[in-house]
mmCIF file with all atom_site columns, C-alpha atoms in Angstrom:
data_model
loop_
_atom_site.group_PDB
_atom_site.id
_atom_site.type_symbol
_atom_site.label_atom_id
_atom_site.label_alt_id
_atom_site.label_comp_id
_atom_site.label_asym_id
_atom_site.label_entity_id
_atom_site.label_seq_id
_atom_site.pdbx_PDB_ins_code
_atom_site.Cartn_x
_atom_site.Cartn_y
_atom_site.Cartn_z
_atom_site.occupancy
_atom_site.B_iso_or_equiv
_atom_site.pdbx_formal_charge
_atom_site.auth_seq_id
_atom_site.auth_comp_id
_atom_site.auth_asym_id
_atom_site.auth_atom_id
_atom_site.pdbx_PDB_model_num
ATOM 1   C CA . UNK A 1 1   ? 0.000  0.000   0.000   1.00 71.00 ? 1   UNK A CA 1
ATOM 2   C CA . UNK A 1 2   ? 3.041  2.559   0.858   1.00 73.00 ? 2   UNK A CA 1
ATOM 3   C CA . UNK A 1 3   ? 5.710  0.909   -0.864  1.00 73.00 ? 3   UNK A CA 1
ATOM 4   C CA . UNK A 1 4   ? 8.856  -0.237  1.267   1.00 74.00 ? 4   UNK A CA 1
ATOM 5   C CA . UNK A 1 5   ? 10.173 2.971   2.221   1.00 76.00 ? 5   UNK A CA 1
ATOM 6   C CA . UNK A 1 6   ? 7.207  4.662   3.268   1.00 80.00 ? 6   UNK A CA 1
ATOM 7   C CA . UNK A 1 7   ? 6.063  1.294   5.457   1.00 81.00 ? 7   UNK A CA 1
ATOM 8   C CA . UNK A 1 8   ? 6.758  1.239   9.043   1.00 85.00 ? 8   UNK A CA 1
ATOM 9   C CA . UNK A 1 9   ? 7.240  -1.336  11.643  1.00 85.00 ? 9   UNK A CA 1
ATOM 10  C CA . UNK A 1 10  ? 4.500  0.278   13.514  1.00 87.00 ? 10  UNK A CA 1
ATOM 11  C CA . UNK A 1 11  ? 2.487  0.336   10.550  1.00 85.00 ? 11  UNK A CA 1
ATOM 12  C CA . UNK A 1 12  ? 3.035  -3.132  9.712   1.00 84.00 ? 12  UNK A CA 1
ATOM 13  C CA . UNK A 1 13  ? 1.945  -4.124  14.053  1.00 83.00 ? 13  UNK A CA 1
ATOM 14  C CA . UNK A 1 14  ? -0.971 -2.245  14.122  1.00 85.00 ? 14  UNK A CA 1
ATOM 15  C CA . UNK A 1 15  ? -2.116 -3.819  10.557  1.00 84.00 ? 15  UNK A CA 1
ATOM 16  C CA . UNK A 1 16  ? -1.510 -7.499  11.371  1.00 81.00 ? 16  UNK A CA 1
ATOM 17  C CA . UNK A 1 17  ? -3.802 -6.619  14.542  1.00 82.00 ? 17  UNK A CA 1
ATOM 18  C CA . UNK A 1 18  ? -1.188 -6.380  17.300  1.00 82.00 ? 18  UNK A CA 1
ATOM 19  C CA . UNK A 1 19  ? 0.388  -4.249  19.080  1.00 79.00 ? 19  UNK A CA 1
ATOM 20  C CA . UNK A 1 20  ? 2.459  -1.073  17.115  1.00 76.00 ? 20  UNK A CA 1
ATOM 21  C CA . UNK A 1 21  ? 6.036  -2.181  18.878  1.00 84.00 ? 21  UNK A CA 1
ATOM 22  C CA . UNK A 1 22  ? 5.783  -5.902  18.314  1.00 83.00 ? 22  UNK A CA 1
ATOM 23  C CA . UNK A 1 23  ? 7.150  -6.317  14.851  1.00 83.00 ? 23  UNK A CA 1
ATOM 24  C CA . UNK A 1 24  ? 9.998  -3.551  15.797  1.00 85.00 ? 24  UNK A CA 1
ATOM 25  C CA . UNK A 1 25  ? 10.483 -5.883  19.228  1.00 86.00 ? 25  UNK A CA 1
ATOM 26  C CA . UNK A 1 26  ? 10.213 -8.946  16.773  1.00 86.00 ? 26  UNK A CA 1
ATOM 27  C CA . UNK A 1 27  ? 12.257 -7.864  13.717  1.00 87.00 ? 27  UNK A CA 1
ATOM 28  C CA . UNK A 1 28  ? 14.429 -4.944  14.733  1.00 87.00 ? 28  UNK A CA 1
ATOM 29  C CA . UNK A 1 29  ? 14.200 -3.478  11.526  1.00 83.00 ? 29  UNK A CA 1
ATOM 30  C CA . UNK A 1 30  ? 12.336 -3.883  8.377   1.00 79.00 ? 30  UNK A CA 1
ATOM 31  C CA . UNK A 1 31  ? 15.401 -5.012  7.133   1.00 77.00 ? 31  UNK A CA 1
ATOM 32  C CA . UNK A 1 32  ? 15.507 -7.749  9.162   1.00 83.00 ? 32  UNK A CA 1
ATOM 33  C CA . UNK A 1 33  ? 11.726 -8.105  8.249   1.00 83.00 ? 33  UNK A CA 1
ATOM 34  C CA . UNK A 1 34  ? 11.908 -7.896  4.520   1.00 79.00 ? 34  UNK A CA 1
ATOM 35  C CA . UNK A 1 35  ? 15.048 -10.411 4.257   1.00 79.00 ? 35  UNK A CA 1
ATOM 36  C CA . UNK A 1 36  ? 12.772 -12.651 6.890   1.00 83.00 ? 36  UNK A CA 1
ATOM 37  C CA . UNK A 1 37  ? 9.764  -12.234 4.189   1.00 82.00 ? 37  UNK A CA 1
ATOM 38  C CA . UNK A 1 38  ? 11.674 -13.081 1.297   1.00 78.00 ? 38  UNK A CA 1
ATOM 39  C CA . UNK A 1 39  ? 13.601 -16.432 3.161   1.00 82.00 ? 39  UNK A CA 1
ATOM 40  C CA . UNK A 1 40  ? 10.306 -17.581 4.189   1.00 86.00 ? 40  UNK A CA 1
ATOM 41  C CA . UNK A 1 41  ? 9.134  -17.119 0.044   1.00 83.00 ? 41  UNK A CA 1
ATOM 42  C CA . UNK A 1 42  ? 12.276 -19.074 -1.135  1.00 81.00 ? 42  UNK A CA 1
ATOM 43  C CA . UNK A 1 43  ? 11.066 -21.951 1.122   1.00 86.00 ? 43  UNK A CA 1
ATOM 44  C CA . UNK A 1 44  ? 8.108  -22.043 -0.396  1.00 86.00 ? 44  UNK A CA 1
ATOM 45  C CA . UNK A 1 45  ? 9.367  -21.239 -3.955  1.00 82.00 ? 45  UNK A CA 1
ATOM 46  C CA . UNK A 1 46  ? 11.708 -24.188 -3.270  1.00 85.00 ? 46  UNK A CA 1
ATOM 47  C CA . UNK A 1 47  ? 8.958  -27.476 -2.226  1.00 90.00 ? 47  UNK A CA 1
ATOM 48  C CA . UNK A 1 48  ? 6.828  -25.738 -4.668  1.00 89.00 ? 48  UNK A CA 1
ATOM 49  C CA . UNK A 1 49  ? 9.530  -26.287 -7.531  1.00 89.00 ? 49  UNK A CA 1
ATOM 50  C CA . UNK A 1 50  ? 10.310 -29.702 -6.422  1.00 93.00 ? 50  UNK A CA 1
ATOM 51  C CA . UNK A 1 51  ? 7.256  -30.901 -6.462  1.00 94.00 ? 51  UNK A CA 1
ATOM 52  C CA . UNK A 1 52  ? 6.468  -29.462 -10.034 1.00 95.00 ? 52  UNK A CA 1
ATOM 53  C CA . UNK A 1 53  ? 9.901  -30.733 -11.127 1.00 95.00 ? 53  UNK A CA 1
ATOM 54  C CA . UNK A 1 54  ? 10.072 -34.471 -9.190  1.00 95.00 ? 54  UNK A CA 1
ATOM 55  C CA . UNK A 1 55  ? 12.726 -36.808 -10.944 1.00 95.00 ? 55  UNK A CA 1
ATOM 56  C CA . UNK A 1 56  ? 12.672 -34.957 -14.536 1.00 96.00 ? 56  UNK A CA 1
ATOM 57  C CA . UNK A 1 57  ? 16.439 -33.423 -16.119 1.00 96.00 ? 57  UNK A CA 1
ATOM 58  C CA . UNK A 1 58  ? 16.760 -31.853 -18.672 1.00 94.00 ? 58  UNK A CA 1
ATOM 59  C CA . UNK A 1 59  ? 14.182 -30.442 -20.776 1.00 93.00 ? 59  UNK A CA 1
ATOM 60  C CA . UNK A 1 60  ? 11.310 -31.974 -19.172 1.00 94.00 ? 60  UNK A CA 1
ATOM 61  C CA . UNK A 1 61  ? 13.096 -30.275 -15.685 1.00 94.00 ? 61  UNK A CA 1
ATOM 62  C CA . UNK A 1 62  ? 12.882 -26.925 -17.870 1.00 91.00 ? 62  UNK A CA 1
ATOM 63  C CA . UNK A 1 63  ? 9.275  -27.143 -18.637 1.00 93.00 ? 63  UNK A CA 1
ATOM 64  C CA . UNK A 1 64  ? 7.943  -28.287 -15.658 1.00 95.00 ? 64  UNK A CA 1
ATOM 65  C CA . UNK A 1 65  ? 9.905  -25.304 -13.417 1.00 93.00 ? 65  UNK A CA 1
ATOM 66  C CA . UNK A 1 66  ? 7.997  -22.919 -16.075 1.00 91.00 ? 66  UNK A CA 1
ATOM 67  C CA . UNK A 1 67  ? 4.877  -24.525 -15.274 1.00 94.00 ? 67  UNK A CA 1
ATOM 68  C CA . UNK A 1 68  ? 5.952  -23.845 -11.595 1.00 93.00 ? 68  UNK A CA 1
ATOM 69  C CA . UNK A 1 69  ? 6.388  -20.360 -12.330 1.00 91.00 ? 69  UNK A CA 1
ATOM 70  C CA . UNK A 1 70  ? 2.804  -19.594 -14.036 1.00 93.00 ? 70  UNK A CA 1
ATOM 71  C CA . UNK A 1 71  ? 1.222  -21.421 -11.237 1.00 93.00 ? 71  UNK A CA 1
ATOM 72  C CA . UNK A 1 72  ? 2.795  -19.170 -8.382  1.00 90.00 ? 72  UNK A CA 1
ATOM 73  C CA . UNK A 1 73  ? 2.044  -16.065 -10.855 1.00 90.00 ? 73  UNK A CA 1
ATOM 74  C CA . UNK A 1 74  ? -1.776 -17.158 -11.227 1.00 91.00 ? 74  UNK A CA 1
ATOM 75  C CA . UNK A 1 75  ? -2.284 -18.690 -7.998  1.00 92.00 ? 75  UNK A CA 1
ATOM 76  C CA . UNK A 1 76  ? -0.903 -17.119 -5.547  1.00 88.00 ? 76  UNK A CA 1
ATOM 77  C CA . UNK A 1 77  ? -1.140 -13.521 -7.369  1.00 86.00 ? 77  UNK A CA 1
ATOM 78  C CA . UNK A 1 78  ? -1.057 -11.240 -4.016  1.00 85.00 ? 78  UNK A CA 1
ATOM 79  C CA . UNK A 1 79  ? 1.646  -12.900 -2.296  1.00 84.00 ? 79  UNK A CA 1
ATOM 80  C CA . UNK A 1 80  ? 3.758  -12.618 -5.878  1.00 85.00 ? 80  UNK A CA 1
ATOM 81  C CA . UNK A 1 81  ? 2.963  -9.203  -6.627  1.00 85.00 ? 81  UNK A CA 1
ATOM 82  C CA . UNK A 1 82  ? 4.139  -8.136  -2.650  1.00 82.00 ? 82  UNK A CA 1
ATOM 83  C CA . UNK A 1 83  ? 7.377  -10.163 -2.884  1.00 82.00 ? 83  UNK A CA 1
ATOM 84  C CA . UNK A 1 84  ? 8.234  -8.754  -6.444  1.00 83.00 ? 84  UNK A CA 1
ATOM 85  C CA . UNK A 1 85  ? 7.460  -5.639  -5.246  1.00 81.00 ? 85  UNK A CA 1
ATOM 86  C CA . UNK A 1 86  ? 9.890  -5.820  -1.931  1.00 79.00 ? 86  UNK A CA 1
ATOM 87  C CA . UNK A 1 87  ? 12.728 -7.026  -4.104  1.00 77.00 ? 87  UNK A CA 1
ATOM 88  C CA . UNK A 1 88  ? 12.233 -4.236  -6.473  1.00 78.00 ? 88  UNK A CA 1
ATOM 89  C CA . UNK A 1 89  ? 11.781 -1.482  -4.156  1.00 75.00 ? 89  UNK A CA 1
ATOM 90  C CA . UNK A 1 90  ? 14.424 -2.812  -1.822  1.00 71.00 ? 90  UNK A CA 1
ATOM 91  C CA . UNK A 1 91  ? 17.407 -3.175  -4.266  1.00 71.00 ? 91  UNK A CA 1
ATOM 92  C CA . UNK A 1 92  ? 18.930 0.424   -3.460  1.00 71.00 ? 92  UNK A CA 1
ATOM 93  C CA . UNK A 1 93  ? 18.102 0.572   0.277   1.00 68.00 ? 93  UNK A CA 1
ATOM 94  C CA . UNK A 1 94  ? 18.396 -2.902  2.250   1.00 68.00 ? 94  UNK A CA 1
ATOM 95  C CA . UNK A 1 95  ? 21.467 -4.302  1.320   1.00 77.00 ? 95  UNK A CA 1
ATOM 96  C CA . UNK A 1 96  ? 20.340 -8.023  3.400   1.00 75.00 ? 96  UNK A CA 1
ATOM 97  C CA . UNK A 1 97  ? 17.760 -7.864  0.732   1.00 72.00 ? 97  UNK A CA 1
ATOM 98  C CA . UNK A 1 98  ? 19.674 -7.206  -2.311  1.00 78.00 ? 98  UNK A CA 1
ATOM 99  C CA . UNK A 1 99  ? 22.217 -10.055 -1.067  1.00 81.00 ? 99  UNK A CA 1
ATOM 100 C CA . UNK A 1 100 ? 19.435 -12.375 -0.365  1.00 78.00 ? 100 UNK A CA 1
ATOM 101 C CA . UNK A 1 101 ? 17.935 -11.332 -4.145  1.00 80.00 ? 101 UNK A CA 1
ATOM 102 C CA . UNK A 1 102 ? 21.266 -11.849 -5.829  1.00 85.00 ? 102 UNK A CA 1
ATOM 103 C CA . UNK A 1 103 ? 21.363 -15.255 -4.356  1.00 86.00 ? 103 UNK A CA 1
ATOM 104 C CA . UNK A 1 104 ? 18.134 -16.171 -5.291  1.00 84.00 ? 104 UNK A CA 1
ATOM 105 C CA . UNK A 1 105 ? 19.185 -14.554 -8.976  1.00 88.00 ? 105 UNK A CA 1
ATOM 106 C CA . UNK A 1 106 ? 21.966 -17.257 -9.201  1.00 94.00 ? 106 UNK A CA 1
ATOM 107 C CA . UNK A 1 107 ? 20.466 -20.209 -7.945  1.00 91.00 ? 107 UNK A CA 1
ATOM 108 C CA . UNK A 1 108 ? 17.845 -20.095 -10.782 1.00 91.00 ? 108 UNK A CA 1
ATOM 109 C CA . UNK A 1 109 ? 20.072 -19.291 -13.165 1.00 96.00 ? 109 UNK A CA 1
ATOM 110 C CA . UNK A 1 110 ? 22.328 -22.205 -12.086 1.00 96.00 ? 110 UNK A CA 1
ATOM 111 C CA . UNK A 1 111 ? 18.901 -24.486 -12.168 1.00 95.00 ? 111 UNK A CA 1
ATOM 112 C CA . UNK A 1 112 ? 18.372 -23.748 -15.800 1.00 95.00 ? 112 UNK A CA 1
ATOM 113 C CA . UNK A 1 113 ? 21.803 -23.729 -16.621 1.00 97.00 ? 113 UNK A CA 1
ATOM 114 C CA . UNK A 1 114 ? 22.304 -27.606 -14.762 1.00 97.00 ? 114 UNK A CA 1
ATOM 115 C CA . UNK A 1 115 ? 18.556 -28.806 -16.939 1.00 96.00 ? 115 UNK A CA 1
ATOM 116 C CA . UNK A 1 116 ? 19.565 -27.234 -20.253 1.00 96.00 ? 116 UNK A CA 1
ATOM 117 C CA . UNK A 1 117 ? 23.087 -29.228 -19.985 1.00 97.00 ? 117 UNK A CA 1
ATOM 118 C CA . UNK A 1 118 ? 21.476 -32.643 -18.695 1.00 97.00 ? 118 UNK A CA 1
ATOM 119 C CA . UNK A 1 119 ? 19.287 -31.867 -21.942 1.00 95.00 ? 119 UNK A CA 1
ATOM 120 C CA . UNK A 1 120 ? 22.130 -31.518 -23.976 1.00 96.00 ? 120 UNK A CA 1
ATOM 121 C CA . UNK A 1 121 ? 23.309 -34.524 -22.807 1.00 96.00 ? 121 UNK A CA 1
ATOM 122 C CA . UNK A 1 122 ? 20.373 -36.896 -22.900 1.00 95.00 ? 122 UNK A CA 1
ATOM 123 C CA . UNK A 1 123 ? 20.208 -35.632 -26.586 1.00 94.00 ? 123 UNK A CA 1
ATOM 124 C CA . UNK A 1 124 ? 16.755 -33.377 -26.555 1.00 93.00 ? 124 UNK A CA 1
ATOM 125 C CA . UNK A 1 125 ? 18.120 -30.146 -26.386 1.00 95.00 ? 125 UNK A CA 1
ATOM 126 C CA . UNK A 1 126 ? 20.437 -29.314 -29.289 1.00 94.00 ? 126 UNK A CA 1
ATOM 127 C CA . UNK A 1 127 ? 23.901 -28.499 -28.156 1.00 95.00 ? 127 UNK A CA 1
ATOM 128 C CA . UNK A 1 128 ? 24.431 -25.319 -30.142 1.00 95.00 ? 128 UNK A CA 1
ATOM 129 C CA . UNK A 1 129 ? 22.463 -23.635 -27.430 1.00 96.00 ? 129 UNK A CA 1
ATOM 130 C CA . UNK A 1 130 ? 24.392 -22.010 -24.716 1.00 97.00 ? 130 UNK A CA 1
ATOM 131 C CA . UNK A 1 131 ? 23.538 -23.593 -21.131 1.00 97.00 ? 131 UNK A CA 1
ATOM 132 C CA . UNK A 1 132 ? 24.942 -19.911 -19.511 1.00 97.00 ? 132 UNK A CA 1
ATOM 133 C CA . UNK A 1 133 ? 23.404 -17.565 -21.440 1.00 97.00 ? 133 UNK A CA 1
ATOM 134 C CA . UNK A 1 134 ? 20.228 -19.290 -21.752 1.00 96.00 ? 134 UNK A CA 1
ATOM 135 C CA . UNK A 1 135 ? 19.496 -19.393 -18.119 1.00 96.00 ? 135 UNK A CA 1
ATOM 136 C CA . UNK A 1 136 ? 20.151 -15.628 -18.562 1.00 97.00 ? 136 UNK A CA 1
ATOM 137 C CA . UNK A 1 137 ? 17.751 -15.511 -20.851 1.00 94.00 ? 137 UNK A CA 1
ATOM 138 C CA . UNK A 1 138 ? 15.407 -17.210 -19.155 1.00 93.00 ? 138 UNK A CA 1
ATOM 139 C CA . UNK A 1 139 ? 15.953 -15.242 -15.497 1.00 93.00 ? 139 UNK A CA 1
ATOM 140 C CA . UNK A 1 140 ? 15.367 -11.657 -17.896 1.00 93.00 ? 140 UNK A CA 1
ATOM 141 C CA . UNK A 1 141 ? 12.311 -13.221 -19.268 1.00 92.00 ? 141 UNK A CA 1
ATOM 142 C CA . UNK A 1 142 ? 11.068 -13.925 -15.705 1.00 91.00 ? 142 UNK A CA 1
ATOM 143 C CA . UNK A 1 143 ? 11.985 -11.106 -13.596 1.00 89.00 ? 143 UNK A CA 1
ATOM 144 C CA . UNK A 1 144 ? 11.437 -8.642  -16.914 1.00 91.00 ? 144 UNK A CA 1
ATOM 145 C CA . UNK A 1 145 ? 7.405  -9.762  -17.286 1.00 92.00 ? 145 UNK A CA 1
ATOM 146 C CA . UNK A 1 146 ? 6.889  -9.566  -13.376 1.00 90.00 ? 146 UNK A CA 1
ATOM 147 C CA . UNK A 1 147 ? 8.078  -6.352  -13.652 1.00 89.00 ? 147 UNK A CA 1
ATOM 148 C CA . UNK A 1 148 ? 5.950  -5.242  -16.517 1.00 92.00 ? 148 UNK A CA 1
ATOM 149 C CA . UNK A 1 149 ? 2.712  -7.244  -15.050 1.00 90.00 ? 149 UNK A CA 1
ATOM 150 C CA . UNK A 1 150 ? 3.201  -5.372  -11.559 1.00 88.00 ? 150 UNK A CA 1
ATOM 151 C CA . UNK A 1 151 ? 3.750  -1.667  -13.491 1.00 90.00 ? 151 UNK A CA 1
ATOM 152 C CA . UNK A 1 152 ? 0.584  -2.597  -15.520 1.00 92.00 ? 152 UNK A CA 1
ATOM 153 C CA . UNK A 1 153 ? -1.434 -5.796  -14.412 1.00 89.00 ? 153 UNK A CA 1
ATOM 154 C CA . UNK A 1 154 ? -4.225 -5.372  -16.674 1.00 92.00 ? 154 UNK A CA 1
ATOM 155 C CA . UNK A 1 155 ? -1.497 -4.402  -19.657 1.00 94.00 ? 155 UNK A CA 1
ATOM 156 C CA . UNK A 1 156 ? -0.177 -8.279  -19.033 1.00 92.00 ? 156 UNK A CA 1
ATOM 157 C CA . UNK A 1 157 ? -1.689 -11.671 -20.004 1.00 94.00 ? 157 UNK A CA 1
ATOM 158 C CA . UNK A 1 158 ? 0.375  -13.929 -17.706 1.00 92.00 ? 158 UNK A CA 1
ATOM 159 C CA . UNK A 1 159 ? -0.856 -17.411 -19.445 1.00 94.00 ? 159 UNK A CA 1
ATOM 160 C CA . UNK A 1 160 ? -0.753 -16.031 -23.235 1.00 95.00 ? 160 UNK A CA 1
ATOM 161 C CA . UNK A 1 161 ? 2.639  -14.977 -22.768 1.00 95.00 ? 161 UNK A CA 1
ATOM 162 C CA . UNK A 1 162 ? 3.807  -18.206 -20.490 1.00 94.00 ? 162 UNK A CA 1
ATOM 163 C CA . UNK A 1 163 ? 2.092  -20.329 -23.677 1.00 95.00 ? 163 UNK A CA 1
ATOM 164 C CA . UNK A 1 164 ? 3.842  -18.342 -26.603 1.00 96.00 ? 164 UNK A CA 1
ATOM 165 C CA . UNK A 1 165 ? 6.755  -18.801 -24.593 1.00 93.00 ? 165 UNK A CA 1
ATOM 166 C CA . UNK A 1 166 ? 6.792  -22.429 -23.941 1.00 93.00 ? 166 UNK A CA 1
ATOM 167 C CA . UNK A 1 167 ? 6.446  -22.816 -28.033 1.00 94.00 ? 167 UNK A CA 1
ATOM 168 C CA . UNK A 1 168 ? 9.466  -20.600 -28.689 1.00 93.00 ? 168 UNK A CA 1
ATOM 169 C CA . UNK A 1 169 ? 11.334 -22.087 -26.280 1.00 91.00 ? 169 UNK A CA 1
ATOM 170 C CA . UNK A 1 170 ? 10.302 -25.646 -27.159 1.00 90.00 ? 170 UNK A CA 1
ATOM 171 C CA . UNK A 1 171 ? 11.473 -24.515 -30.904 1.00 90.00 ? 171 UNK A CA 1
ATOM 172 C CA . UNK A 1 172 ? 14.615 -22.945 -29.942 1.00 90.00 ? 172 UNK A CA 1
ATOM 173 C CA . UNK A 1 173 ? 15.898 -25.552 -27.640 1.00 90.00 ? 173 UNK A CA 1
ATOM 174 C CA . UNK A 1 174 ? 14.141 -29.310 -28.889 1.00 89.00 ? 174 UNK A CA 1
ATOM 175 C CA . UNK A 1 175 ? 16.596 -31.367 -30.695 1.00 76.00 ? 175 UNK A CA 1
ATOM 176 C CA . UNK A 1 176 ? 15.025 -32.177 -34.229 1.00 72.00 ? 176 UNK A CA 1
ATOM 177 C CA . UNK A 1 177 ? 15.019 -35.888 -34.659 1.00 59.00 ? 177 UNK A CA 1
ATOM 178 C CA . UNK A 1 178 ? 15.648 -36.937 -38.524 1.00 52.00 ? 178 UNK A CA 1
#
């Protein structure tokens, strides 16, 4: 509602229904709050991926963590649009954040990196395609569209563009069998 900067830890007490010093007594800081917000998403983030993704490699693995990624876009829309929103707004001024962020940054890119190789190896992803700057690719796509769908929600249609993609990226990466 006020953006990071403008929020308070009072603000955020008296709005959970407690007292206006309990998530400074708590938390510290909203630092300390924000980083806590964001661990507690990567938790989630994390069985939700594994569960989407099970056994599969390479680009099966792929797909599957897109599919994971529309899901927590279309279900889970509020709680999405508030943690994209804290990593946004919090890149400049909470430096636990940003860290945290960064981290997060890598470990997906290293995830589509490690499934575009294993598909490279198992033979159905074709091994001109770079493993590096695909997951680079990939993370932009991501991160770039949340950032467009939170500027202008109405502006983006989440599934059309998660469909078109999954049929470029099918035709860019698929191994053509003679």
């Amino acid at each position: 509602e006020h953006g990071t900067h403008n929020t308070t830890l009072k603000d955020v007490g008296e709005r959970a229904g407690y007292s206006r010093g309990l998530a400074s007594n708590r938390f510290g800081s909203k630092e300390v709050l924000f980083s806590q917000m964001v661990r507690d998403f990567n938790r989630k983030w994390a069985s939700g991926l594994k569960g989407f993704v099970e056994d599969r490699t390479g680009l099966a693995a792929f797909m599957s963590a897109f599919d994971a990624v529309e899901y927590f876009l279309m279900n889970h829309t509020i709680e999405m649009q508030a943690l994209y929103i804290l990593w946004f707004e919090s890149m400049t001024s909470h430096t636990v954040v940003r860290r945290r962020l960064a981290a997060n940054h890598s470990a997906y890119r290293r995830d589509a990196e490690r499934w575009v190789r294993e598909g490279i190896e198992e033979g159905t992803i074709r091994p001109s395609i770079d493993p590096s700057c695909f997951a680079v690719e990939f993370a932009a796509l991501i991160f770039g569209l949340v950032y467009q769908w939170l500027v202008d929600p109405s502006a983006i249609n989440i599934h059309a563009v998660f469909q078109h993609y999954r049929r470029s990226t099918l035709e860019i990466l698929a191994e053509r069998r003679p």
